[in-house]
XYZ file of C-alpha atoms in Angstrom:
778
model
C 49.254 -29.575 -15.157
C 49.214 -28.639 -18.833
C 46.336 -26.903 -20.560
C 43.538 -24.940 -18.954
C 43.998 -24.098 -15.276
C 40.733 -25.382 -13.820
C 41.405 -23.838 -10.453
C 41.882 -20.220 -11.538
C 39.195 -20.415 -14.224
C 36.611 -21.620 -11.703
C 36.226 -18.133 -10.149
C 36.069 -19.534 -6.634
C 35.175 -16.873 -4.063
C 35.793 -18.987 -0.967
C 38.023 -21.789 0.201
C 35.163 -24.312 0.193
C 34.217 -23.444 -3.388
C 37.842 -23.924 -4.423
C 38.022 -27.411 -2.960
C 34.953 -28.450 -4.982
C 36.416 -27.401 -8.339
C 39.061 -30.129 -8.596
C 40.881 -32.402 -6.119
C 44.213 -30.806 -7.137
C 43.057 -27.259 -6.330
C 44.372 -25.608 -3.170
C 43.549 -22.319 -1.405
C 45.943 -19.678 -0.094
C 44.779 -18.207 3.228
C 47.715 -15.796 3.565
C 46.605 -12.203 4.210
C 49.091 -10.400 1.953
C 49.011 -12.366 -1.278
C 49.379 -11.204 -4.879
C 49.694 -7.753 -6.424
C 47.882 -4.623 -5.304
C 47.041 -3.725 -8.918
C 45.577 -7.099 -9.875
C 43.752 -9.963 -8.279
C 45.886 -13.041 -7.873
C 43.672 -16.098 -7.607
C 43.904 -17.689 -4.185
C 42.556 -20.912 -5.741
C 45.290 -22.569 -7.782
C 47.400 -25.668 -8.077
C 49.624 -26.309 -5.083
C 52.886 -25.722 -6.950
C 51.616 -22.403 -8.319
C 50.620 -21.146 -4.884
C 54.022 -22.043 -3.490
C 55.715 -20.292 -6.432
C 53.622 -17.178 -5.724
C 54.813 -17.038 -2.119
C 52.044 -18.755 -0.200
C 54.038 -21.523 1.456
C 52.811 -22.344 4.939
C 49.291 -20.968 4.528
C 47.751 -23.402 2.074
C 44.505 -25.321 2.534
C 44.737 -28.578 0.579
C 42.928 -31.460 2.327
C 42.942 -34.936 0.793
C 40.967 -38.147 1.187
C 42.119 -40.598 3.825
C 41.324 -44.115 4.943
C 41.697 -45.925 8.239
C 41.111 -49.606 8.957
C 39.042 -49.889 12.132
C 38.764 -53.689 12.344
C 40.952 -56.215 10.559
C 40.676 -59.800 11.832
C 42.762 -62.287 9.781
C 40.998 -64.777 7.505
C 40.149 -68.179 8.948
C 41.245 -71.411 7.311
C 38.585 -73.783 8.725
C 34.968 -73.397 9.744
C 33.440 -76.160 11.850
C 36.396 -76.575 14.168
C 35.894 -73.096 15.628
C 33.049 -71.169 17.153
C 31.022 -69.174 14.691
C 32.323 -65.898 16.156
C 35.889 -66.869 15.260
C 35.251 -67.781 11.608
C 36.265 -64.922 9.303
C 35.855 -65.093 5.520
C 36.370 -61.403 4.627
C 38.989 -58.909 5.729
C 39.006 -56.113 6.776
C 35.697 -55.992 8.592
C 35.363 -52.247 9.176
C 36.850 -49.254 7.346
C 36.449 -45.500 7.892
C 36.817 -43.122 4.945
C 37.249 -39.364 5.010
C 36.599 -38.183 1.446
C 37.329 -34.958 -0.350
C 35.019 -34.642 -3.388
C 36.738 -35.853 -6.550
C 39.756 -37.244 -4.667
C 39.590 -40.992 -5.128
C 40.949 -43.354 -2.489
C 41.034 -47.138 -2.431
C 41.395 -50.133 -0.142
C 41.845 -53.867 -0.652
C 39.345 -56.553 0.370
C 40.259 -60.243 0.687
C 37.749 -63.102 0.671
C 38.289 -66.790 1.413
C 35.752 -69.621 1.566
C 36.948 -71.625 4.546
C 37.055 -75.390 4.595
C 34.447 -77.474 6.464
C 32.009 -74.574 6.778
C 28.600 -75.457 8.328
C 25.724 -75.920 5.873
C 21.965 -75.477 6.424
C 19.890 -76.925 3.572
C 16.138 -76.370 3.362
C 14.344 -78.583 0.831
C 11.277 -76.847 -0.620
C 9.142 -79.170 -2.740
C 6.252 -78.675 -5.121
C 3.460 -81.073 -4.017
C 1.118 -80.454 -6.911
C -0.335 -83.554 -8.566
C 2.300 -83.765 -11.290
C 5.041 -84.266 -8.650
C 3.568 -87.511 -7.259
C 6.312 -89.739 -8.716
C 8.974 -87.322 -7.414
C 7.546 -87.631 -3.898
C 7.961 -91.411 -4.014
C 11.618 -91.085 -5.038
C 12.696 -88.713 -2.230
C 11.211 -90.637 0.712
C 14.737 -91.702 1.738
C 16.437 -88.560 0.423
C 17.529 -87.323 3.859
C 19.861 -90.220 4.616
C 21.496 -90.284 1.176
C 21.844 -86.512 0.954
C 23.395 -86.307 4.423
C 25.965 -88.954 3.450
C 27.009 -86.953 0.379
C 27.019 -83.564 2.095
C 29.106 -84.836 5.004
C 31.852 -85.465 2.460
C 31.920 -81.680 2.034
C 31.206 -80.535 5.605
C 31.050 -82.188 9.005
C 28.306 -79.828 10.180
C 25.182 -80.353 8.072
C 21.521 -79.745 8.878
C 18.439 -80.446 6.778
C 14.888 -79.015 6.746
C 11.751 -79.576 4.682
C 8.772 -77.580 3.427
C 6.182 -77.890 0.654
C 3.893 -75.709 -1.445
C 1.117 -75.909 -4.032
C -0.698 -72.596 -4.698
C -3.084 -70.074 -3.188
C -6.332 -71.819 -2.202
C -8.527 -69.267 -3.952
C -10.118 -69.102 -7.369
C -8.957 -69.163 -10.135
C -5.711 -70.755 -8.858
C -7.318 -73.713 -7.059
C -10.626 -75.638 -6.971
C -12.790 -73.794 -4.453
C -16.234 -75.327 -5.026
C -17.670 -77.002 -1.882
C -17.334 -80.485 -3.392
C -13.549 -79.947 -3.745
C -12.895 -78.594 -0.260
C -11.618 -81.860 1.210
C -10.561 -83.616 -1.994
C -9.825 -81.477 -5.074
C -9.134 -84.680 -7.039
C -12.811 -85.835 -6.995
C -13.773 -86.858 -10.490
C -10.187 -87.116 -11.647
C -9.882 -90.699 -12.855
C -6.082 -90.899 -12.941
C -5.723 -89.859 -9.281
C -9.054 -89.783 -7.464
C -7.790 -88.828 -3.967
C -5.512 -85.959 -2.789
C -5.224 -83.390 0.029
C -6.649 -79.828 -0.143
C -4.536 -77.167 -1.776
C -2.314 -74.886 0.370
C 0.120 -72.010 -0.220
C 3.154 -72.992 1.867
C 3.597 -75.416 4.721
C 6.732 -75.554 6.895
C 7.135 -79.214 7.855
C 10.571 -79.657 9.419
C 12.914 -77.086 10.942
C 16.600 -77.450 10.163
C 18.022 -80.384 12.088
C 20.972 -82.757 11.994
C 18.597 -85.710 12.543
C 18.083 -86.708 8.944
C 15.731 -89.578 9.880
C 13.113 -87.000 10.792
C 13.388 -85.631 7.268
C 12.589 -89.087 5.866
C 9.652 -89.434 8.256
C 8.129 -86.087 7.215
C 8.526 -86.838 3.533
C 6.785 -90.206 3.920
C 3.798 -88.471 5.537
C 3.235 -86.133 2.620
C 0.572 -86.433 -0.059
C 0.158 -84.457 -3.230
C -2.586 -81.915 -3.927
C -4.229 -80.475 -7.027
C -4.521 -76.875 -8.253
C -6.468 -75.550 -11.219
C -3.931 -73.620 -13.330
C -0.470 -74.745 -14.426
C 1.704 -72.143 -12.579
C 2.498 -72.837 -8.919
C 2.785 -70.564 -5.866
C 6.448 -71.365 -5.279
C 7.614 -67.758 -4.882
C 5.327 -67.368 -1.859
C 7.057 -70.371 -0.312
C 10.578 -69.137 -1.133
C 9.956 -65.793 0.541
C 8.510 -67.354 3.712
C 11.398 -69.814 3.932
C 13.830 -66.896 3.662
C 12.307 -64.441 6.142
C 10.946 -66.807 8.816
C 14.451 -67.321 10.204
C 13.480 -68.439 13.688
C 10.948 -71.042 12.573
C 13.086 -72.404 9.774
C 16.135 -72.443 12.042
C 18.758 -70.708 9.882
C 22.075 -70.432 11.741
C 24.131 -67.244 11.464
C 27.373 -69.188 11.243
C 26.323 -71.526 8.402
C 25.959 -71.411 4.644
C 22.264 -71.260 3.755
C 21.021 -73.381 0.838
C 17.382 -73.289 -0.293
C 16.589 -76.043 -2.800
C 13.420 -75.284 -4.789
C 12.044 -78.257 -6.779
C 9.188 -77.949 -9.274
C 8.076 -79.088 -12.701
C 6.205 -75.943 -13.751
C 6.388 -72.155 -13.977
C 5.744 -69.896 -10.959
C 3.184 -67.187 -10.362
C 4.812 -63.766 -10.018
C 3.786 -60.330 -8.739
C 0.471 -58.972 -10.107
C -0.833 -62.480 -10.897
C -2.733 -62.229 -7.626
C -5.023 -59.613 -9.172
C -6.731 -62.473 -11.024
C -7.954 -63.622 -7.624
C -8.725 -60.137 -6.322
C -5.444 -59.739 -4.389
C -4.310 -56.148 -4.876
C -2.122 -55.691 -1.799
C 1.594 -56.136 -2.656
C 3.631 -58.532 -0.603
C 5.164 -56.857 2.446
C 8.219 -59.156 2.654
C 7.359 -60.241 6.212
C 6.980 -63.675 7.806
C 3.336 -64.826 7.935
C 3.579 -68.406 9.270
C 0.760 -69.173 11.676
C 0.775 -71.557 14.625
C 0.267 -74.503 12.265
C 3.390 -73.400 10.359
C 1.314 -72.575 7.274
C 1.438 -69.389 5.218
C -1.443 -67.444 6.740
C -1.499 -64.490 4.324
C -1.835 -66.603 1.203
C -5.325 -65.272 0.488
C -4.535 -61.648 1.458
C -1.242 -60.747 -0.236
C -0.163 -60.835 -3.868
C 2.733 -63.001 -5.025
C 6.182 -61.452 -4.319
C 8.180 -59.773 -7.055
C 11.596 -60.915 -8.247
C 13.179 -57.799 -6.742
C 11.668 -58.531 -3.341
C 12.826 -62.147 -3.510
C 16.372 -61.069 -4.386
C 16.436 -58.556 -1.568
C 15.244 -60.986 1.119
C 17.469 -63.829 -0.048
C 20.540 -61.590 0.004
C 19.522 -60.048 3.317
C 19.426 -63.504 4.916
C 22.511 -64.855 3.061
C 20.578 -67.589 1.272
C 21.736 -69.340 -1.885
C 18.669 -70.340 -3.910
C 18.985 -73.462 -6.075
C 16.307 -73.900 -8.738
C 15.905 -77.637 -9.427
C 13.515 -77.648 -12.399
C 12.617 -79.906 -15.287
C 14.320 -79.426 -18.645
C 11.300 -77.832 -20.315
C 11.454 -74.871 -17.883
C 15.219 -74.562 -17.545
C 15.510 -71.460 -19.776
C 12.863 -69.529 -17.811
C 14.515 -70.171 -14.454
C 17.935 -69.486 -15.960
C 16.657 -66.020 -16.802
C 15.491 -65.641 -13.208
C 19.054 -66.234 -11.976
C 20.193 -63.102 -13.806
C 17.667 -61.079 -11.779
C 18.188 -62.741 -8.400
C 21.859 -62.555 -7.247
C 23.405 -65.674 -5.744
C 20.992 -68.033 -7.511
C 21.786 -71.141 -9.572
C 19.630 -73.454 -11.680
C 19.995 -77.179 -12.424
C 17.948 -79.619 -14.507
C 15.806 -82.024 -12.462
C 14.719 -85.363 -13.902
C 10.977 -85.830 -14.104
C 11.065 -88.349 -11.261
C 13.671 -86.434 -9.176
C 16.084 -89.362 -9.200
C 19.072 -87.059 -9.747
C 18.251 -84.691 -6.888
C 21.275 -85.630 -4.753
C 23.752 -85.205 -7.631
C 21.993 -81.948 -8.488
C 22.333 -80.530 -4.962
C 25.997 -81.528 -4.647
C 26.763 -80.039 -8.046
C 24.971 -76.797 -7.222
C 26.723 -76.542 -3.838
C 30.131 -77.010 -5.451
C 29.214 -74.395 -8.043
C 28.245 -71.932 -5.311
C 31.451 -72.577 -3.389
C 33.549 -72.143 -6.547
C 32.794 -68.442 -6.958
C 32.837 -65.239 -4.940
C 30.854 -62.141 -5.876
C 30.782 -58.900 -3.917
C 27.524 -57.040 -3.405
C 26.998 -53.493 -2.103
C 24.249 -52.556 0.320
C 22.933 -49.053 1.066
C 25.450 -47.274 -1.172
C 24.917 -43.449 -1.000
C 24.003 -41.785 -4.296
C 26.903 -39.327 -4.127
C 29.495 -42.101 -3.675
C 31.117 -43.748 -6.705
C 32.504 -47.285 -6.345
C 34.859 -49.056 -8.741
C 35.978 -52.676 -8.305
C 39.048 -54.477 -9.646
C 39.177 -58.239 -9.039
C 42.396 -60.216 -8.632
C 41.499 -63.889 -9.005
C 43.483 -67.112 -8.694
C 45.344 -66.537 -11.967
C 46.950 -63.444 -10.438
C 45.580 -61.148 -13.138
C 43.640 -57.958 -12.455
C 40.194 -57.480 -13.991
C 39.068 -53.821 -13.815
C 35.330 -53.341 -13.407
C 34.813 -56.939 -12.210
C 33.577 -57.763 -8.719
C 33.504 -61.571 -8.906
C 35.868 -64.515 -9.339
C 35.074 -68.063 -10.450
C 36.719 -71.499 -10.761
C 37.810 -71.399 -7.113
C 38.630 -74.230 -4.764
C 37.744 -74.344 -1.087
C 40.413 -72.400 0.785
C 41.409 -70.167 -2.153
C 41.813 -66.470 -1.390
C 40.829 -63.731 -3.834
C 41.166 -59.983 -3.460
C 39.334 -56.925 -4.720
C 40.588 -53.366 -5.020
C 37.725 -51.006 -4.123
C 38.102 -47.396 -5.273
C 35.780 -44.880 -3.579
C 35.100 -41.321 -4.697
C 32.735 -38.673 -3.344
C 30.992 -36.786 -6.144
C 29.796 -33.866 -4.026
C 29.572 -32.476 -0.550
C 26.388 -33.174 1.413
C 25.014 -30.861 4.081
C 27.264 -30.015 7.008
C 28.105 -32.757 9.524
C 26.672 -35.501 7.297
C 28.065 -39.023 7.346
C 27.091 -42.124 5.446
C 27.683 -45.842 5.699
C 27.378 -48.770 3.339
C 28.138 -52.475 3.436
C 30.157 -54.741 1.161
C 29.459 -58.455 1.458
C 30.081 -61.540 -0.664
C 26.811 -62.941 -2.017
C 25.509 -65.679 0.292
C 28.057 -64.964 3.061
C 27.182 -63.769 6.543
C 30.528 -61.896 6.713
C 30.389 -58.204 5.834
C 32.661 -55.194 5.484
C 31.183 -52.029 6.999
C 32.351 -48.776 5.428
C 31.772 -45.504 7.280
C 32.089 -42.323 5.198
C 32.672 -38.763 6.349
C 33.275 -35.776 4.068
C 36.271 -33.465 4.067
C 34.622 -30.364 2.627
C 35.593 -27.622 5.084
C 38.801 -25.619 5.222
C 40.680 -25.357 8.510
C 40.953 -21.591 8.190
C 37.157 -21.277 8.187
C 37.165 -22.193 11.867
C 39.282 -19.118 12.644
C 36.926 -16.557 11.089
C 37.004 -13.131 12.808
C 33.760 -11.088 12.709
C 34.019 -7.259 12.587
C 37.702 -7.634 11.903
C 39.922 -4.586 11.643
C 41.367 -6.173 8.513
C 37.947 -5.618 6.982
C 37.600 -2.008 8.193
C 35.369 -3.316 10.974
C 32.660 -3.894 8.379
C 33.059 -7.571 7.652
C 34.294 -11.011 8.683
C 37.863 -11.981 7.901
C 38.353 -15.655 7.000
C 40.879 -17.564 4.900
C 42.601 -14.375 3.677
C 39.443 -12.635 2.430
C 36.897 -10.210 3.786
C 33.241 -11.105 3.673
C 31.622 -7.697 3.917
C 28.563 -6.945 5.989
C 25.394 -5.760 4.255
C 25.823 -2.231 2.832
C 29.615 -2.431 2.436
C 31.887 -3.491 -0.393
C 35.489 -3.444 -1.509
C 38.450 -5.732 -0.899
C 38.621 -4.433 2.689
C 34.936 -3.487 2.991
C 36.091 0.135 2.903
C 33.316 1.427 0.617
C 29.683 1.974 1.424
C 26.845 1.063 -0.905
C 24.145 3.521 -2.002
C 24.509 6.610 -4.174
C 28.264 6.677 -3.694
C 28.372 2.964 -4.414
C 26.638 3.475 -7.738
C 29.143 6.178 -8.588
C 32.009 3.851 -7.791
C 30.513 1.187 -10.053
C 29.979 3.659 -12.908
C 33.677 4.525 -12.857
C 34.484 0.840 -13.384
C 32.472 0.564 -16.619
C 34.021 1.368 -19.991
C 30.601 2.490 -21.270
C 27.017 2.420 -20.108
C 25.596 -1.125 -20.289
C 28.984 -2.853 -20.308
C 29.988 -5.197 -17.458
C 32.026 -4.028 -14.544
C 35.722 -4.130 -15.365
C 34.850 -5.817 -18.684
C 33.922 -8.915 -16.682
C 37.625 -9.569 -16.075
C 38.164 -7.845 -12.759
C 36.578 -6.524 -9.595
C 35.554 -2.965 -8.885
C 37.078 -1.896 -5.617
C 35.471 1.421 -4.759
C 36.354 3.286 -7.972
C 39.150 1.240 -9.461
C 39.267 -2.003 -11.409
C 41.455 -4.747 -10.035
C 42.053 -7.112 -12.938
C 42.088 -10.840 -12.513
C 45.247 -12.802 -13.135
C 45.136 -15.199 -16.065
C 47.237 -18.214 -16.858
C 47.343 -17.063 -20.500
C 48.977 -13.679 -19.854
C 48.362 -10.223 -18.415
C 45.021 -8.420 -18.231
C 45.369 -4.655 -17.973
C 43.777 -1.308 -18.758
C 41.638 1.055 -16.664
C 38.642 -1.207 -17.288
C 40.580 -4.493 -17.690
C 39.717 -4.234 -21.372
C 43.169 -5.140 -22.679
C 45.353 -8.210 -22.549
C 48.440 -9.607 -24.236
C 47.011 -12.963 -25.358
C 43.824 -12.290 -27.391
C 45.496 -11.468 -30.735
C 45.354 -13.399 -33.991
C 47.378 -16.594 -34.152
C 49.013 -18.508 -36.976
C 49.391 -22.269 -36.545
C 48.589 -21.785 -32.856
C 51.397 -19.245 -32.307
C 50.453 -15.807 -31.093
C 51.233 -13.208 -33.801
C 53.091 -16.018 -35.612
C 55.987 -15.442 -33.229
C 56.935 -12.344 -35.283
C 55.155 -9.673 -33.283
C 53.819 -8.556 -29.920
C 50.196 -8.596 -28.779
C 48.926 -5.250 -27.496
C 45.284 -4.914 -26.465
C 44.011 -7.387 -29.065
C 46.217 -6.218 -31.969
C 49.500 -7.664 -33.273
C 52.394 -5.218 -33.528
C 54.672 -6.886 -36.109
C 58.438 -6.959 -35.975
C 60.454 -5.424 -38.796
C 60.235 -7.480 -41.983
C 56.718 -8.836 -41.279
C 53.222 -7.608 -42.075
C 49.633 -8.917 -41.791
C 46.994 -9.285 -39.090
C 48.923 -12.119 -37.485
C 52.419 -11.064 -38.680
C 52.806 -14.219 -40.743
C 53.738 -12.420 -43.988
C 57.451 -11.814 -44.519
C 58.603 -8.948 -46.733
C 61.910 -10.695 -47.509
C 62.409 -12.143 -51.048
C 65.654 -14.072 -50.546
C 63.751 -17.333 -50.140
C 62.100 -16.863 -53.540
C 65.319 -16.685 -55.591
C 65.941 -19.938 -57.464
C 69.337 -21.529 -58.120
C 69.553 -19.889 -61.512
C 69.147 -16.453 -59.924
C 65.583 -15.895 -61.128
C 62.683 -14.940 -58.913
C 60.656 -18.160 -58.479
C 62.486 -19.624 -61.535
C 60.466 -17.294 -63.724
C 57.382 -19.425 -63.111
C 55.670 -17.602 -60.219
C 55.552 -14.617 -57.886
C 56.979 -14.046 -54.406
C 54.245 -13.559 -51.761
C 55.100 -13.232 -48.057
C 58.602 -14.579 -48.678
C 57.346 -17.718 -50.467
C 56.853 -18.525 -54.119
C 53.364 -18.944 -55.484
C 53.788 -20.802 -58.791
C 51.714 -19.497 -61.700
C 53.090 -21.722 -64.479
C 50.844 -24.807 -64.896
C 52.648 -27.893 -63.622
C 55.326 -25.963 -61.711
C 56.057 -26.679 -58.053
C 58.830 -26.607 -55.476
C 60.049 -23.977 -53.040
C 61.159 -21.732 -55.924
C 58.915 -23.296 -58.638
C 62.043 -24.996 -59.926
C 60.263 -28.239 -60.690
C 58.013 -28.374 -63.740
C 57.926 -31.617 -65.752
C 55.551 -30.157 -68.357
C 57.247 -26.803 -68.819
C 59.194 -26.053 -72.041
C 62.955 -26.245 -71.609
C 62.858 -28.643 -68.661
C 64.952 -31.169 -70.603
C 67.719 -28.626 -71.162
C 67.729 -27.810 -67.423
C 68.152 -31.473 -66.508
C 70.715 -31.896 -69.275
C 73.034 -29.473 -67.471
C 72.919 -31.622 -64.323
C 73.588 -34.825 -66.289
C 76.565 -33.306 -68.045
C 78.112 -31.885 -64.908
C 77.474 -34.892 -62.647
C 78.223 -37.714 -65.102
C 80.705 -36.192 -67.469
C 81.968 -33.149 -65.517
C 81.192 -30.960 -68.458
C 78.750 -28.232 -69.431
C 78.113 -24.759 -68.094
C 77.456 -25.856 -64.492
C 80.767 -27.684 -64.279
C 82.572 -24.652 -65.636
C 80.954 -22.378 -63.058
C 81.655 -24.778 -60.182
C 77.922 -24.669 -59.242
C 76.960 -28.288 -60.006
C 76.390 -29.361 -56.411
C 74.310 -26.309 -55.606
C 71.981 -26.505 -58.606
C 71.745 -30.299 -58.838
C 71.467 -31.257 -55.160
C 67.984 -32.738 -55.676
C 68.835 -34.786 -58.770
C 69.179 -38.583 -58.469
C 70.966 -39.846 -61.592
C 70.991 -43.535 -62.570
C 72.712 -44.962 -65.666
C 71.278 -47.952 -67.551
C 72.119 -49.950 -70.684
C 68.567 -49.948 -72.001
C 66.209 -47.047 -71.341
C 62.707 -48.040 -70.223
C 59.963 -45.638 -71.331
C 56.875 -47.484 -70.058
C 56.271 -45.202 -67.029
C 53.523 -42.735 -68.119
C 54.746 -40.133 -65.587
C 58.313 -40.154 -66.923
C 59.280 -37.584 -69.571
C 61.644 -38.724 -72.344
C 64.370 -36.226 -73.243
C 67.187 -36.340 -75.850
C 70.008 -34.062 -76.965
C 72.793 -34.409 -79.588
C 76.317 -35.343 -78.555
C 79.017 -35.554 -81.281
C 76.744 -36.836 -84.068
C 75.067 -39.128 -81.499
C 71.956 -38.798 -79.321
C 71.978 -38.926 -75.514
C 68.594 -40.045 -74.136
C 67.252 -39.881 -70.556
C 63.931 -39.956 -68.683
C 62.892 -37.412 -66.064
C 60.531 -38.206 -63.154
C 59.595 -36.016 -60.162
C 59.442 -37.972 -56.855
C 57.072 -37.319 -53.950
C 60.070 -36.394 -51.769
C 60.717 -33.374 -53.996
C 63.762 -34.883 -55.682
C 64.098 -35.687 -59.408
C 64.947 -39.139 -60.726
C 67.015 -39.042 -63.923
C 67.589 -42.327 -65.763
C 70.334 -41.946 -68.394
C 71.836 -44.246 -71.032
C 75.424 -45.185 -70.254
C 76.487 -44.341 -73.792
C 74.951 -42.033 -76.416
C 73.039 -43.756 -79.205
C 75.167 -43.340 -82.409
C 74.360 -44.382 -86.073
C 77.013 -45.472 -88.818
C 76.956 -44.824 -92.755
C 75.961 -47.844 -94.938
C 78.565 -49.433 -97.404
C 78.344 -49.285 -101.291
C 78.096 -53.075 -101.619
C 75.131 -53.055 -99.298
C 73.460 -50.377 -101.384
C 74.090 -52.244 -104.739
C 72.862 -55.529 -103.329
C 69.865 -53.794 -101.931
C 69.043 -52.227 -105.339
C 69.515 -55.519 -107.213
C 67.469 -57.353 -104.725
C 64.766 -54.731 -104.993
C 64.701 -54.972 -108.819
C 64.554 -58.767 -108.762
C 61.870 -58.709 -106.181
C 59.819 -56.230 -108.179
C 60.274 -58.365 -111.351
C 59.087 -61.490 -109.552
C 56.115 -59.627 -108.205
C 55.220 -58.285 -111.729
C 55.651 -61.744 -113.283
C 53.404 -63.223 -110.707
C 50.801 -60.555 -111.407
C 50.946 -61.270 -115.193
C 50.559 -64.988 -114.659
C 47.624 -64.356 -112.388
C 45.902 -62.140 -114.963
C 46.409 -64.672 -117.797
C 45.010 -67.496 -115.709
C 41.988 -65.430 -114.838
C 41.405 -64.575 -118.555
C 41.687 -68.220 -119.704
C 39.238 -69.350 -117.078
C 36.748 -66.779 -118.189
C 37.059 -67.839 -121.907
C 36.618 -71.500 -121.082
C 33.584 -70.783 -118.992
C 32.045 -68.819 -121.842
C 32.681 -71.716 -124.333
C 31.035 -74.154 -122.039
C 28.060 -71.882 -121.715
C 27.624 -71.541 -125.483
C 27.944 -75.236 -126.038
C 25.207 -75.980 -123.571
C 22.908 -73.634 -125.454
C 23.210 -75.493 -128.926
C 19.779 -76.571 -130.470
C 20.716 -80.040 -131.795
C 22.145 -83.308 -130.585
C 25.145 -85.199 -131.796
C 22.903 -87.980 -133.256
C 20.906 -85.584 -135.438
C 23.819 -83.976 -137.215
C 22.782 -83.568 -140.894
C 26.334 -84.069 -142.066
C 26.573 -87.496 -140.435
C 26.116 -90.727 -142.599
C 25.765 -94.228 -141.216
C 28.210 -96.822 -142.712
C 25.352 -99.332 -143.572
C 22.593 -98.708 -146.194
C 19.303 -100.719 -146.485
C 17.092 -100.953 -149.628
C 13.589 -102.698 -149.928
C 12.553 -104.637 -153.212
C 8.935 -105.776 -153.641
C 8.125 -109.098 -155.534
C 5.588 -111.963 -155.751
C 6.178 -115.731 -156.478
C 4.495 -119.153 -156.055
C 6.060 -122.110 -154.380
C 4.270 -125.226 -153.728
C 1.077 -123.557 -154.746
C 1.778 -120.840 -152.103
C 2.112 -117.255 -152.896
C 4.665 -115.075 -151.177
C 5.117 -111.344 -150.967
C 8.253 -110.103 -149.439
C 11.346 -108.189 -149.704
C 14.880 -109.200 -150.518
C 17.710 -107.470 -148.723
């Protein structure tokens, strides 16, 4: 085993202690074992003990299993006697366990065909179930017909319940003693309240079931919850009166339309005594302790149902389905179905629930010891393994499923202790009994020799060691305690107050015997030194360049430092150009530490931002692409340019912000390239295929360019002149218009203007026909 040796580090002082450390630890009982100058651990892995020469005297017990009873699985139920029907195999197993050593066995389960069925019908007869009672008066005949399609051996029983006949659960006033329905207009007559009444033991005469149902009348209680859990418990534990058969499947159908009272509800009626889980049916087959005991708890119900292999079927109305569904999670082997308000679907409900029960197998464990660990792995009909699962579903009658059961003892109990536990499928009568014994003692312990000469006559020799009598000590009990004993102990201490033998050995009389260690050697007069407690570098002792001596690294030549990780060699710091760290750093412990900003690489040879980097890359381009330059002449191109990746392109892209653009002249042209350092440590050089060259312009081009420039300038000046003149004319015209608008006279009043027609008035007087006239002649 790799890593820490649990066996030797456990400091076991006896064979039994060794076996408890780990299931792989073994003990060497050989007398002469190990070195005389050190203590070789007798507790170690088996292969180590054999390698150290202890073959043939090793105590290494292991867990074992034996099948005591293994009857094959049956295929059919009713055609055989109940003693011959087997639904689980094996039936008895004996385990001998060593703590921590896990062992396992396989369990197979099969639900046989045509298995006998006992069905007990437990009905709520409170007032609200009156219509349900009418609908089940012929239930026995119809139910038997349906169930006989599933089994040829079917029996049916009947019981009823209401609630405890005490206040505040029922009407207890004298006027309600014989008829609690007095004054209730909807249903004026009913029977007194009762806790549980067993009416019909299990029988194959279904007509008797019909007769008992027809005799029944409903009752009335005060509060809504019913006392159904009292009835369930009595139906489960009163096996003789109910008539449960050992060889049959047990079905208990519980029908109600309300919630149940549970444990501690009885305190409302002054009932403080918890339910004892016993049968309390009196001679009249009624629950006689109804007014003395509290309602049972869910845990008690689950225990008694499982103990008597009873499948409980809750047949409840839809409004209470969720509550009873939650109950099924707390009571193993229980199912719940929705009952119509008038119970018309009760037969379909029972058949469906029975098929559901028969379609699954779940293992339960009884009386499992606390120091035993159990792990289940189910292998269902699909052939797949489900670790941690102890149940299978979607089964058909006759299907076989298997479970791998791993068992491990966590500790050793007191001597000669044995335990037993039971594994059984929920609702089955078949069980697997597992007997457990513990393998915690070594065989050599039984051959212990008191006052053995091997122990100087002062101790008991057992399993290779001496257990000294009181007053004696030493590996062979050769030293005596007292004043001389104190002296012996003092000689095993490095200084006053320090532990004996530095806590890494045993003081035998006056000498330290150092323990052996899987990490190396422990030595020194006080076991104070070792060869494994020195400084490490990257997990390697003394970096692999030195030896560990008493906690200090002694470095080999060429190395220094506390952990010998610093080399004094400088060859690894010389760059390809012969400089120490390329002139950009210093050599420390054989490695370059770059001091130039932006420089990196093993010899600081890479530095995109350093001056002169373009000229360095230029040499590689010239030697690799054109086989020219100083590197090509020196035949050192491959050595200096091994990390350069050169790519030629027609057009150089310069969009990458991390790329550095370089250029150098080549025969009146310019060679351009970009330089980019990659994460791999290599350099990516992208170079133009051809240098960029420029040509001289011709004389004609120059003359035409000058003429064109002159003409263009003339046109521009002419346009400017025209623009200025236009602006001036517009300003003058605007000013004229302004002055004209400010003139003080009109056109019609011009003093120089003369009309073309003149008019003159002449005054005269004359008589005509004795009439005088004054007028004017034009």
